[in-house]
């Protein structure tokens, strides 16, 4: 091998090492695995229009500790949906509003509800009002939090409201695995906490 080829190989080696180090310090997406609750049929066939409103004062999901740990981070999420103890299957990559819309659509369908595309076709509207969604690293602990309201609305009037708030934490080990797990746990718990049947009962529907 001549000196020119040796130089090219050395450069290629340095480039590969650099790219590897860069990939280790950069997170592309947080991965959320949402686990559906057991199927129910108490609202079988009811038609609901689903909407989302972002009420967060801080739009970034990543807290200062998480940003420092990951250097550069996307605010998008890779979503997988699972039933029972299944590993689940990936749905796609979503920004926060689309993420909540997709997950709550799956949750409502699990309740036997038909999610319609127009308010005119719906008996009522279920609005998810997000107040907080955060992931942070404090010391060696990943901490995640979520808070939102589920609002049942008819013709612009709020008939019933349920508030949901949750927190979770996990010890940081290597990479982003525990960050993914804690986000999946808090997301699953918070979404499944919403008492949809209770909302309908409170609204007299």
mmCIF file with all atom_site columns, C-alpha atoms in Angstrom:
data_model
loop_
_atom_site.group_PDB
_atom_site.id
_atom_site.type_symbol
_atom_site.label_atom_id
_atom_site.label_alt_id
_atom_site.label_comp_id
_atom_site.label_asym_id
_atom_site.label_entity_id
_atom_site.label_seq_id
_atom_site.pdbx_PDB_ins_code
_atom_site.Cartn_x
_atom_site.Cartn_y
_atom_site.Cartn_z
_atom_site.occupancy
_atom_site.B_iso_or_equiv
_atom_site.pdbx_formal_charge
_atom_site.auth_seq_id
_atom_site.auth_comp_id
_atom_site.auth_asym_id
_atom_site.auth_atom_id
_atom_site.pdbx_PDB_model_num
ATOM 1   C CA . UNK A 1 1   ? 0.000   0.000  0.000  1.00 0.00 ? 1   UNK A CA 1
ATOM 2   C CA . UNK A 1 2   ? 1.472   3.347  -1.034 1.00 0.00 ? 2   UNK A CA 1
ATOM 3   C CA . UNK A 1 3   ? 1.676   6.374  1.311  1.00 0.00 ? 3   UNK A CA 1
ATOM 4   C CA . UNK A 1 4   ? -1.342  8.024  -0.362 1.00 0.00 ? 4   UNK A CA 1
ATOM 5   C CA . UNK A 1 5   ? -3.531  4.974  0.228  1.00 0.00 ? 5   UNK A CA 1
ATOM 6   C CA . UNK A 1 6   ? -2.283  4.721  3.813  1.00 0.00 ? 6   UNK A CA 1
ATOM 7   C CA . UNK A 1 7   ? -3.251  8.351  4.368  1.00 0.00 ? 7   UNK A CA 1
ATOM 8   C CA . UNK A 1 8   ? -6.715  7.736  2.964  1.00 0.00 ? 8   UNK A CA 1
ATOM 9   C CA . UNK A 1 9   ? -7.225  4.684  5.186  1.00 0.00 ? 9   UNK A CA 1
ATOM 10  C CA . UNK A 1 10  ? -6.032  6.604  8.238  1.00 0.00 ? 10  UNK A CA 1
ATOM 11  C CA . UNK A 1 11  ? -8.431  9.446  7.436  1.00 0.00 ? 11  UNK A CA 1
ATOM 12  C CA . UNK A 1 12  ? -11.302 7.008  6.932  1.00 0.00 ? 12  UNK A CA 1
ATOM 13  C CA . UNK A 1 13  ? -10.535 5.383  10.285 1.00 0.00 ? 13  UNK A CA 1
ATOM 14  C CA . UNK A 1 14  ? -10.559 8.731  12.071 1.00 0.00 ? 14  UNK A CA 1
ATOM 15  C CA . UNK A 1 15  ? -13.838 9.631  10.336 1.00 0.00 ? 15  UNK A CA 1
ATOM 16  C CA . UNK A 1 16  ? -15.520 6.394  11.431 1.00 0.00 ? 16  UNK A CA 1
ATOM 17  C CA . UNK A 1 17  ? -14.371 6.889  15.033 1.00 0.00 ? 17  UNK A CA 1
ATOM 18  C CA . UNK A 1 18  ? -15.667 10.469 14.964 1.00 0.00 ? 18  UNK A CA 1
ATOM 19  C CA . UNK A 1 19  ? -19.055 9.424  13.602 1.00 0.00 ? 19  UNK A CA 1
ATOM 20  C CA . UNK A 1 20  ? -19.329 6.686  16.209 1.00 0.00 ? 20  UNK A CA 1
ATOM 21  C CA . UNK A 1 21  ? -18.553 9.114  19.023 1.00 0.00 ? 21  UNK A CA 1
ATOM 22  C CA . UNK A 1 22  ? -21.039 11.599 17.593 1.00 0.00 ? 22  UNK A CA 1
ATOM 23  C CA . UNK A 1 23  ? -23.774 8.963  17.438 1.00 0.00 ? 23  UNK A CA 1
ATOM 24  C CA . UNK A 1 24  ? -23.124 8.015  21.059 1.00 0.00 ? 24  UNK A CA 1
ATOM 25  C CA . UNK A 1 25  ? -23.571 11.613 22.225 1.00 0.00 ? 25  UNK A CA 1
ATOM 26  C CA . UNK A 1 26  ? -26.636 12.412 20.120 1.00 0.00 ? 26  UNK A CA 1
ATOM 27  C CA . UNK A 1 27  ? -30.174 11.122 20.606 1.00 0.00 ? 27  UNK A CA 1
ATOM 28  C CA . UNK A 1 28  ? -32.329 11.151 17.487 1.00 0.00 ? 28  UNK A CA 1
ATOM 29  C CA . UNK A 1 29  ? -35.683 10.435 19.110 1.00 0.00 ? 29  UNK A CA 1
ATOM 30  C CA . UNK A 1 30  ? -37.017 9.347  22.460 1.00 0.00 ? 30  UNK A CA 1
ATOM 31  C CA . UNK A 1 31  ? -38.695 5.959  22.117 1.00 0.00 ? 31  UNK A CA 1
ATOM 32  C CA . UNK A 1 32  ? -42.063 5.538  23.815 1.00 0.00 ? 32  UNK A CA 1
ATOM 33  C CA . UNK A 1 33  ? -43.776 2.168  24.205 1.00 0.00 ? 33  UNK A CA 1
ATOM 34  C CA . UNK A 1 34  ? -47.410 2.747  25.131 1.00 0.00 ? 34  UNK A CA 1
ATOM 35  C CA . UNK A 1 35  ? -49.276 -0.208 26.637 1.00 0.00 ? 35  UNK A CA 1
ATOM 36  C CA . UNK A 1 36  ? -53.021 -0.306 26.094 1.00 0.00 ? 36  UNK A CA 1
ATOM 37  C CA . UNK A 1 37  ? -55.280 -1.104 29.051 1.00 0.00 ? 37  UNK A CA 1
ATOM 38  C CA . UNK A 1 38  ? -57.544 -4.173 28.914 1.00 0.00 ? 38  UNK A CA 1
ATOM 39  C CA . UNK A 1 39  ? -60.329 -3.847 26.359 1.00 0.00 ? 39  UNK A CA 1
ATOM 40  C CA . UNK A 1 40  ? -63.683 -2.511 27.576 1.00 0.00 ? 40  UNK A CA 1
ATOM 41  C CA . UNK A 1 41  ? -67.092 -2.158 25.978 1.00 0.00 ? 41  UNK A CA 1
ATOM 42  C CA . UNK A 1 42  ? -68.916 0.223  28.321 1.00 0.00 ? 42  UNK A CA 1
ATOM 43  C CA . UNK A 1 43  ? -68.887 2.898  25.602 1.00 0.00 ? 43  UNK A CA 1
ATOM 44  C CA . UNK A 1 44  ? -69.227 0.558  22.639 1.00 0.00 ? 44  UNK A CA 1
ATOM 45  C CA . UNK A 1 45  ? -70.241 2.382  19.473 1.00 0.00 ? 45  UNK A CA 1
ATOM 46  C CA . UNK A 1 46  ? -70.216 5.885  20.955 1.00 0.00 ? 46  UNK A CA 1
ATOM 47  C CA . UNK A 1 47  ? -68.951 8.483  18.476 1.00 0.00 ? 47  UNK A CA 1
ATOM 48  C CA . UNK A 1 48  ? -66.311 10.922 19.732 1.00 0.00 ? 48  UNK A CA 1
ATOM 49  C CA . UNK A 1 49  ? -64.348 13.707 18.080 1.00 0.00 ? 49  UNK A CA 1
ATOM 50  C CA . UNK A 1 50  ? -60.814 13.849 19.509 1.00 0.00 ? 50  UNK A CA 1
ATOM 51  C CA . UNK A 1 51  ? -58.877 17.118 19.803 1.00 0.00 ? 51  UNK A CA 1
ATOM 52  C CA . UNK A 1 52  ? -55.679 18.367 21.419 1.00 0.00 ? 52  UNK A CA 1
ATOM 53  C CA . UNK A 1 53  ? -54.601 21.721 22.829 1.00 0.00 ? 53  UNK A CA 1
ATOM 54  C CA . UNK A 1 54  ? -51.086 22.501 24.050 1.00 0.00 ? 54  UNK A CA 1
ATOM 55  C CA . UNK A 1 55  ? -51.219 24.638 27.203 1.00 0.00 ? 55  UNK A CA 1
ATOM 56  C CA . UNK A 1 56  ? -47.601 24.132 28.262 1.00 0.00 ? 56  UNK A CA 1
ATOM 57  C CA . UNK A 1 57  ? -45.707 27.258 29.285 1.00 0.00 ? 57  UNK A CA 1
ATOM 58  C CA . UNK A 1 58  ? -42.459 25.434 28.417 1.00 0.00 ? 58  UNK A CA 1
ATOM 59  C CA . UNK A 1 59  ? -42.765 23.712 25.044 1.00 0.00 ? 59  UNK A CA 1
ATOM 60  C CA . UNK A 1 60  ? -39.491 21.789 25.257 1.00 0.00 ? 60  UNK A CA 1
ATOM 61  C CA . UNK A 1 61  ? -39.817 18.269 26.652 1.00 0.00 ? 61  UNK A CA 1
ATOM 62  C CA . UNK A 1 62  ? -36.155 18.081 27.632 1.00 0.00 ? 62  UNK A CA 1
ATOM 63  C CA . UNK A 1 63  ? -35.071 19.594 30.931 1.00 0.00 ? 63  UNK A CA 1
ATOM 64  C CA . UNK A 1 64  ? -31.576 21.120 31.368 1.00 0.00 ? 64  UNK A CA 1
ATOM 65  C CA . UNK A 1 65  ? -30.038 17.920 32.729 1.00 0.00 ? 65  UNK A CA 1
ATOM 66  C CA . UNK A 1 66  ? -31.403 15.834 29.865 1.00 0.00 ? 66  UNK A CA 1
ATOM 67  C CA . UNK A 1 67  ? -30.179 18.329 27.277 1.00 0.00 ? 67  UNK A CA 1
ATOM 68  C CA . UNK A 1 68  ? -26.711 18.297 28.804 1.00 0.00 ? 68  UNK A CA 1
ATOM 69  C CA . UNK A 1 69  ? -26.656 14.486 28.773 1.00 0.00 ? 69  UNK A CA 1
ATOM 70  C CA . UNK A 1 70  ? -27.750 14.150 25.152 1.00 0.00 ? 70  UNK A CA 1
ATOM 71  C CA . UNK A 1 71  ? -26.057 17.277 23.719 1.00 0.00 ? 71  UNK A CA 1
ATOM 72  C CA . UNK A 1 72  ? -28.404 17.496 20.735 1.00 0.00 ? 72  UNK A CA 1
ATOM 73  C CA . UNK A 1 73  ? -31.928 16.144 20.919 1.00 0.00 ? 73  UNK A CA 1
ATOM 74  C CA . UNK A 1 74  ? -35.033 15.907 18.788 1.00 0.00 ? 74  UNK A CA 1
ATOM 75  C CA . UNK A 1 75  ? -38.386 16.812 20.283 1.00 0.00 ? 75  UNK A CA 1
ATOM 76  C CA . UNK A 1 76  ? -39.981 14.006 18.252 1.00 0.00 ? 76  UNK A CA 1
ATOM 77  C CA . UNK A 1 77  ? -40.912 10.577 19.577 1.00 0.00 ? 77  UNK A CA 1
ATOM 78  C CA . UNK A 1 78  ? -40.818 7.111  18.089 1.00 0.00 ? 78  UNK A CA 1
ATOM 79  C CA . UNK A 1 79  ? -44.047 5.447  19.187 1.00 0.00 ? 79  UNK A CA 1
ATOM 80  C CA . UNK A 1 80  ? -44.700 1.741  19.667 1.00 0.00 ? 80  UNK A CA 1
ATOM 81  C CA . UNK A 1 81  ? -48.049 0.378  20.861 1.00 0.00 ? 81  UNK A CA 1
ATOM 82  C CA . UNK A 1 82  ? -48.284 -2.843 22.882 1.00 0.00 ? 82  UNK A CA 1
ATOM 83  C CA . UNK A 1 83  ? -51.027 -5.011 24.343 1.00 0.00 ? 83  UNK A CA 1
ATOM 84  C CA . UNK A 1 84  ? -50.527 -7.029 27.513 1.00 0.00 ? 84  UNK A CA 1
ATOM 85  C CA . UNK A 1 85  ? -46.979 -8.324 27.769 1.00 0.00 ? 85  UNK A CA 1
ATOM 86  C CA . UNK A 1 86  ? -46.326 -8.085 24.009 1.00 0.00 ? 86  UNK A CA 1
ATOM 87  C CA . UNK A 1 87  ? -43.299 -6.118 22.858 1.00 0.00 ? 87  UNK A CA 1
ATOM 88  C CA . UNK A 1 88  ? -45.616 -4.129 20.590 1.00 0.00 ? 88  UNK A CA 1
ATOM 89  C CA . UNK A 1 89  ? -45.120 -2.676 17.137 1.00 0.00 ? 89  UNK A CA 1
ATOM 90  C CA . UNK A 1 90  ? -43.834 0.673  15.942 1.00 0.00 ? 90  UNK A CA 1
ATOM 91  C CA . UNK A 1 91  ? -46.380 3.155  14.618 1.00 0.00 ? 91  UNK A CA 1
ATOM 92  C CA . UNK A 1 92  ? -44.073 5.961  13.500 1.00 0.00 ? 92  UNK A CA 1
ATOM 93  C CA . UNK A 1 93  ? -42.348 9.185  14.567 1.00 0.00 ? 93  UNK A CA 1
ATOM 94  C CA . UNK A 1 94  ? -44.508 11.984 15.983 1.00 0.00 ? 94  UNK A CA 1
ATOM 95  C CA . UNK A 1 95  ? -44.282 15.497 17.359 1.00 0.00 ? 95  UNK A CA 1
ATOM 96  C CA . UNK A 1 96  ? -46.012 16.029 20.710 1.00 0.00 ? 96  UNK A CA 1
ATOM 97  C CA . UNK A 1 97  ? -49.526 16.975 19.441 1.00 0.00 ? 97  UNK A CA 1
ATOM 98  C CA . UNK A 1 98  ? -49.664 14.097 16.943 1.00 0.00 ? 98  UNK A CA 1
ATOM 99  C CA . UNK A 1 99  ? -48.259 11.733 19.588 1.00 0.00 ? 99  UNK A CA 1
ATOM 100 C CA . UNK A 1 100 ? -51.110 12.468 21.988 1.00 0.00 ? 100 UNK A CA 1
ATOM 101 C CA . UNK A 1 101 ? -53.707 12.285 19.240 1.00 0.00 ? 101 UNK A CA 1
ATOM 102 C CA . UNK A 1 102 ? -52.447 8.891  18.066 1.00 0.00 ? 102 UNK A CA 1
ATOM 103 C CA . UNK A 1 103 ? -52.209 7.384  21.538 1.00 0.00 ? 103 UNK A CA 1
ATOM 104 C CA . UNK A 1 104 ? -55.601 8.624  22.712 1.00 0.00 ? 104 UNK A CA 1
ATOM 105 C CA . UNK A 1 105 ? -57.200 7.408  19.501 1.00 0.00 ? 105 UNK A CA 1
ATOM 106 C CA . UNK A 1 106 ? -55.853 3.922  20.286 1.00 0.00 ? 106 UNK A CA 1
ATOM 107 C CA . UNK A 1 107 ? -57.052 4.265  23.898 1.00 0.00 ? 107 UNK A CA 1
ATOM 108 C CA . UNK A 1 108 ? -60.587 5.310  22.892 1.00 0.00 ? 108 UNK A CA 1
ATOM 109 C CA . UNK A 1 109 ? -60.855 2.524  20.346 1.00 0.00 ? 109 UNK A CA 1
ATOM 110 C CA . UNK A 1 110 ? -59.850 0.110  23.126 1.00 0.00 ? 110 UNK A CA 1
ATOM 111 C CA . UNK A 1 111 ? -62.941 1.372  24.991 1.00 0.00 ? 111 UNK A CA 1
ATOM 112 C CA . UNK A 1 112 ? -65.119 0.497  21.990 1.00 0.00 ? 112 UNK A CA 1
ATOM 113 C CA . UNK A 1 113 ? -65.459 4.161  20.969 1.00 0.00 ? 113 UNK A CA 1
ATOM 114 C CA . UNK A 1 114 ? -65.612 5.214  17.322 1.00 0.00 ? 114 UNK A CA 1
ATOM 115 C CA . UNK A 1 115 ? -63.265 8.184  16.761 1.00 0.00 ? 115 UNK A CA 1
ATOM 116 C CA . UNK A 1 116 ? -64.764 10.347 13.998 1.00 0.00 ? 116 UNK A CA 1
ATOM 117 C CA . UNK A 1 117 ? -63.090 12.950 11.813 1.00 0.00 ? 117 UNK A CA 1
ATOM 118 C CA . UNK A 1 118 ? -65.678 15.723 12.213 1.00 0.00 ? 118 UNK A CA 1
ATOM 119 C CA . UNK A 1 119 ? -67.386 17.337 15.195 1.00 0.00 ? 119 UNK A CA 1
ATOM 120 C CA . UNK A 1 120 ? -70.630 17.206 13.213 1.00 0.00 ? 120 UNK A CA 1
ATOM 121 C CA . UNK A 1 121 ? -70.518 13.400 13.225 1.00 0.00 ? 121 UNK A CA 1
ATOM 122 C CA . UNK A 1 122 ? -69.744 13.148 16.950 1.00 0.00 ? 122 UNK A CA 1
ATOM 123 C CA . UNK A 1 123 ? -71.942 12.859 20.013 1.00 0.00 ? 123 UNK A CA 1
ATOM 124 C CA . UNK A 1 124 ? -69.312 14.740 22.010 1.00 0.00 ? 124 UNK A CA 1
ATOM 125 C CA . UNK A 1 125 ? -65.735 16.000 21.749 1.00 0.00 ? 125 UNK A CA 1
ATOM 126 C CA . UNK A 1 126 ? -62.933 14.727 23.951 1.00 0.00 ? 126 UNK A CA 1
ATOM 127 C CA . UNK A 1 127 ? -60.262 17.398 24.246 1.00 0.00 ? 127 UNK A CA 1
ATOM 128 C CA . UNK A 1 128 ? -56.839 16.596 25.694 1.00 0.00 ? 128 UNK A CA 1
ATOM 129 C CA . UNK A 1 129 ? -55.344 19.766 27.188 1.00 0.00 ? 129 UNK A CA 1
ATOM 130 C CA . UNK A 1 130 ? -51.641 19.198 27.866 1.00 0.00 ? 130 UNK A CA 1
ATOM 131 C CA . UNK A 1 131 ? -50.224 21.180 30.785 1.00 0.00 ? 131 UNK A CA 1
ATOM 132 C CA . UNK A 1 132 ? -46.820 19.545 31.255 1.00 0.00 ? 132 UNK A CA 1
ATOM 133 C CA . UNK A 1 133 ? -44.555 16.958 29.631 1.00 0.00 ? 133 UNK A CA 1
ATOM 134 C CA . UNK A 1 134 ? -40.926 16.817 30.736 1.00 0.00 ? 134 UNK A CA 1
ATOM 135 C CA . UNK A 1 135 ? -37.912 14.539 30.952 1.00 0.00 ? 135 UNK A CA 1
ATOM 136 C CA . UNK A 1 136 ? -34.908 15.613 33.021 1.00 0.00 ? 136 UNK A CA 1
ATOM 137 C CA . UNK A 1 137 ? -31.741 14.129 34.465 1.00 0.00 ? 137 UNK A CA 1
ATOM 138 C CA . UNK A 1 138 ? -31.002 15.066 38.078 1.00 0.00 ? 138 UNK A CA 1
ATOM 139 C CA . UNK A 1 139 ? -27.755 13.565 39.279 1.00 0.00 ? 139 UNK A CA 1
ATOM 140 C CA . UNK A 1 140 ? -27.949 9.918  38.211 1.00 0.00 ? 140 UNK A CA 1
ATOM 141 C CA . UNK A 1 141 ? -31.757 9.799  38.067 1.00 0.00 ? 141 UNK A CA 1
ATOM 142 C CA . UNK A 1 142 ? -34.041 10.246 35.077 1.00 0.00 ? 142 UNK A CA 1
ATOM 143 C CA . UNK A 1 143 ? -37.236 12.042 36.108 1.00 0.00 ? 143 UNK A CA 1
ATOM 144 C CA . UNK A 1 144 ? -40.330 12.318 33.928 1.00 0.00 ? 144 UNK A CA 1
ATOM 145 C CA . UNK A 1 145 ? -43.603 14.129 34.472 1.00 0.00 ? 145 UNK A CA 1
ATOM 146 C CA . UNK A 1 146 ? -46.870 14.671 32.643 1.00 0.00 ? 146 UNK A CA 1
ATOM 147 C CA . UNK A 1 147 ? -50.045 16.580 33.438 1.00 0.00 ? 147 UNK A CA 1
ATOM 148 C CA . UNK A 1 148 ? -53.159 17.152 31.357 1.00 0.00 ? 148 UNK A CA 1
ATOM 149 C CA . UNK A 1 149 ? -56.922 17.566 31.455 1.00 0.00 ? 149 UNK A CA 1
ATOM 150 C CA . UNK A 1 150 ? -59.444 15.411 29.673 1.00 0.00 ? 150 UNK A CA 1
ATOM 151 C CA . UNK A 1 151 ? -62.439 17.568 28.763 1.00 0.00 ? 151 UNK A CA 1
ATOM 152 C CA . UNK A 1 152 ? -65.762 16.351 27.428 1.00 0.00 ? 152 UNK A CA 1
ATOM 153 C CA . UNK A 1 153 ? -67.260 19.101 25.267 1.00 0.00 ? 153 UNK A CA 1
ATOM 154 C CA . UNK A 1 154 ? -70.563 19.534 23.465 1.00 0.00 ? 154 UNK A CA 1
ATOM 155 C CA . UNK A 1 155 ? -71.219 22.509 21.161 1.00 0.00 ? 155 UNK A CA 1
ATOM 156 C CA . UNK A 1 156 ? -68.451 24.520 22.814 1.00 0.00 ? 156 UNK A CA 1
ATOM 157 C CA . UNK A 1 157 ? -69.622 23.835 26.374 1.00 0.00 ? 157 UNK A CA 1
ATOM 158 C CA . UNK A 1 158 ? -67.417 21.860 28.761 1.00 0.00 ? 158 UNK A CA 1
ATOM 159 C CA . UNK A 1 159 ? -69.566 19.126 30.299 1.00 0.00 ? 159 UNK A CA 1
ATOM 160 C CA . UNK A 1 160 ? -66.960 17.354 32.424 1.00 0.00 ? 160 UNK A CA 1
ATOM 161 C CA . UNK A 1 161 ? -63.250 17.551 33.274 1.00 0.00 ? 161 UNK A CA 1
ATOM 162 C CA . UNK A 1 162 ? -60.808 14.993 34.621 1.00 0.00 ? 162 UNK A CA 1
ATOM 163 C CA . UNK A 1 163 ? -57.306 16.054 35.670 1.00 0.00 ? 163 UNK A CA 1
ATOM 164 C CA . UNK A 1 164 ? -54.420 13.611 35.362 1.00 0.00 ? 164 UNK A CA 1
ATOM 165 C CA . UNK A 1 165 ? -50.907 14.075 36.717 1.00 0.00 ? 165 UNK A CA 1
ATOM 166 C CA . UNK A 1 166 ? -48.061 11.632 37.102 1.00 0.00 ? 166 UNK A CA 1
ATOM 167 C CA . UNK A 1 167 ? -44.333 11.343 37.793 1.00 0.00 ? 167 UNK A CA 1
ATOM 168 C CA . UNK A 1 168 ? -41.793 8.546  37.391 1.00 0.00 ? 168 UNK A CA 1
ATOM 169 C CA . UNK A 1 169 ? -38.059 8.071  37.778 1.00 0.00 ? 169 UNK A CA 1
ATOM 170 C CA . UNK A 1 170 ? -35.312 5.585  36.915 1.00 0.00 ? 170 UNK A CA 1
ATOM 171 C CA . UNK A 1 171 ? -31.611 5.319  37.686 1.00 0.00 ? 171 UNK A CA 1
ATOM 172 C CA . UNK A 1 172 ? -29.418 6.309  34.734 1.00 0.00 ? 172 UNK A CA 1
ATOM 173 C CA . UNK A 1 173 ? -27.115 3.575  33.497 1.00 0.00 ? 173 UNK A CA 1
ATOM 174 C CA . UNK A 1 174 ? -25.654 3.725  29.966 1.00 0.00 ? 174 UNK A CA 1
ATOM 175 C CA . UNK A 1 175 ? -27.153 5.361  26.899 1.00 0.00 ? 175 UNK A CA 1
ATOM 176 C CA . UNK A 1 176 ? -30.810 6.303  26.547 1.00 0.00 ? 176 UNK A CA 1
ATOM 177 C CA . UNK A 1 177 ? -32.513 3.013  27.469 1.00 0.00 ? 177 UNK A CA 1
ATOM 178 C CA . UNK A 1 178 ? -33.652 4.138  30.919 1.00 0.00 ? 178 UNK A CA 1
ATOM 179 C CA . UNK A 1 179 ? -34.808 7.497  29.538 1.00 0.00 ? 179 UNK A CA 1
ATOM 180 C CA . UNK A 1 180 ? -36.984 5.622  27.024 1.00 0.00 ? 180 UNK A CA 1
ATOM 181 C CA . UNK A 1 181 ? -38.314 3.297  29.723 1.00 0.00 ? 181 UNK A CA 1
ATOM 182 C CA . UNK A 1 182 ? -39.253 6.048  32.147 1.00 0.00 ? 182 UNK A CA 1
ATOM 183 C CA . UNK A 1 183 ? -41.034 8.003  29.407 1.00 0.00 ? 183 UNK A CA 1
ATOM 184 C CA . UNK A 1 184 ? -42.905 4.900  28.303 1.00 0.00 ? 184 UNK A CA 1
ATOM 185 C CA . UNK A 1 185 ? -43.948 4.151  31.888 1.00 0.00 ? 185 UNK A CA 1
ATOM 186 C CA . UNK A 1 186 ? -45.192 7.637  32.708 1.00 0.00 ? 186 UNK A CA 1
ATOM 187 C CA . UNK A 1 187 ? -46.909 7.997  29.346 1.00 0.00 ? 187 UNK A CA 1
ATOM 188 C CA . UNK A 1 188 ? -48.716 4.665  29.696 1.00 0.00 ? 188 UNK A CA 1
ATOM 189 C CA . UNK A 1 189 ? -49.781 5.367  33.285 1.00 0.00 ? 189 UNK A CA 1
ATOM 190 C CA . UNK A 1 190 ? -50.968 8.903  32.557 1.00 0.00 ? 190 UNK A CA 1
ATOM 191 C CA . UNK A 1 191 ? -52.948 8.059  29.424 1.00 0.00 ? 191 UNK A CA 1
ATOM 192 C CA . UNK A 1 192 ? -54.576 5.009  31.006 1.00 0.00 ? 192 UNK A CA 1
ATOM 193 C CA . UNK A 1 193 ? -55.474 6.959  34.161 1.00 0.00 ? 193 UNK A CA 1
ATOM 194 C CA . UNK A 1 194 ? -58.089 8.976  32.302 1.00 0.00 ? 194 UNK A CA 1
ATOM 195 C CA . UNK A 1 195 ? -61.489 7.645  33.373 1.00 0.00 ? 195 UNK A CA 1
ATOM 196 C CA . UNK A 1 196 ? -63.333 7.985  30.080 1.00 0.00 ? 196 UNK A CA 1
ATOM 197 C CA . UNK A 1 197 ? -66.474 6.230  31.340 1.00 0.00 ? 197 UNK A CA 1
ATOM 198 C CA . UNK A 1 198 ? -66.435 8.512  34.379 1.00 0.00 ? 198 UNK A CA 1
ATOM 199 C CA . UNK A 1 199 ? -66.302 11.553 32.089 1.00 0.00 ? 199 UNK A CA 1
ATOM 200 C CA . UNK A 1 200 ? -69.417 10.370 30.241 1.00 0.00 ? 200 UNK A CA 1
ATOM 201 C CA . UNK A 1 201 ? -71.216 9.652  33.509 1.00 0.00 ? 201 UNK A CA 1
ATOM 202 C CA . UNK A 1 202 ? -70.319 13.060 34.962 1.00 0.00 ? 202 UNK A CA 1
ATOM 203 C CA . UNK A 1 203 ? -71.560 14.715 31.785 1.00 0.00 ? 203 UNK A CA 1
ATOM 204 C CA . UNK A 1 204 ? -74.799 12.756 31.923 1.00 0.00 ? 204 UNK A CA 1
ATOM 205 C CA . UNK A 1 205 ? -74.092 11.176 28.551 1.00 0.00 ? 205 UNK A CA 1
#
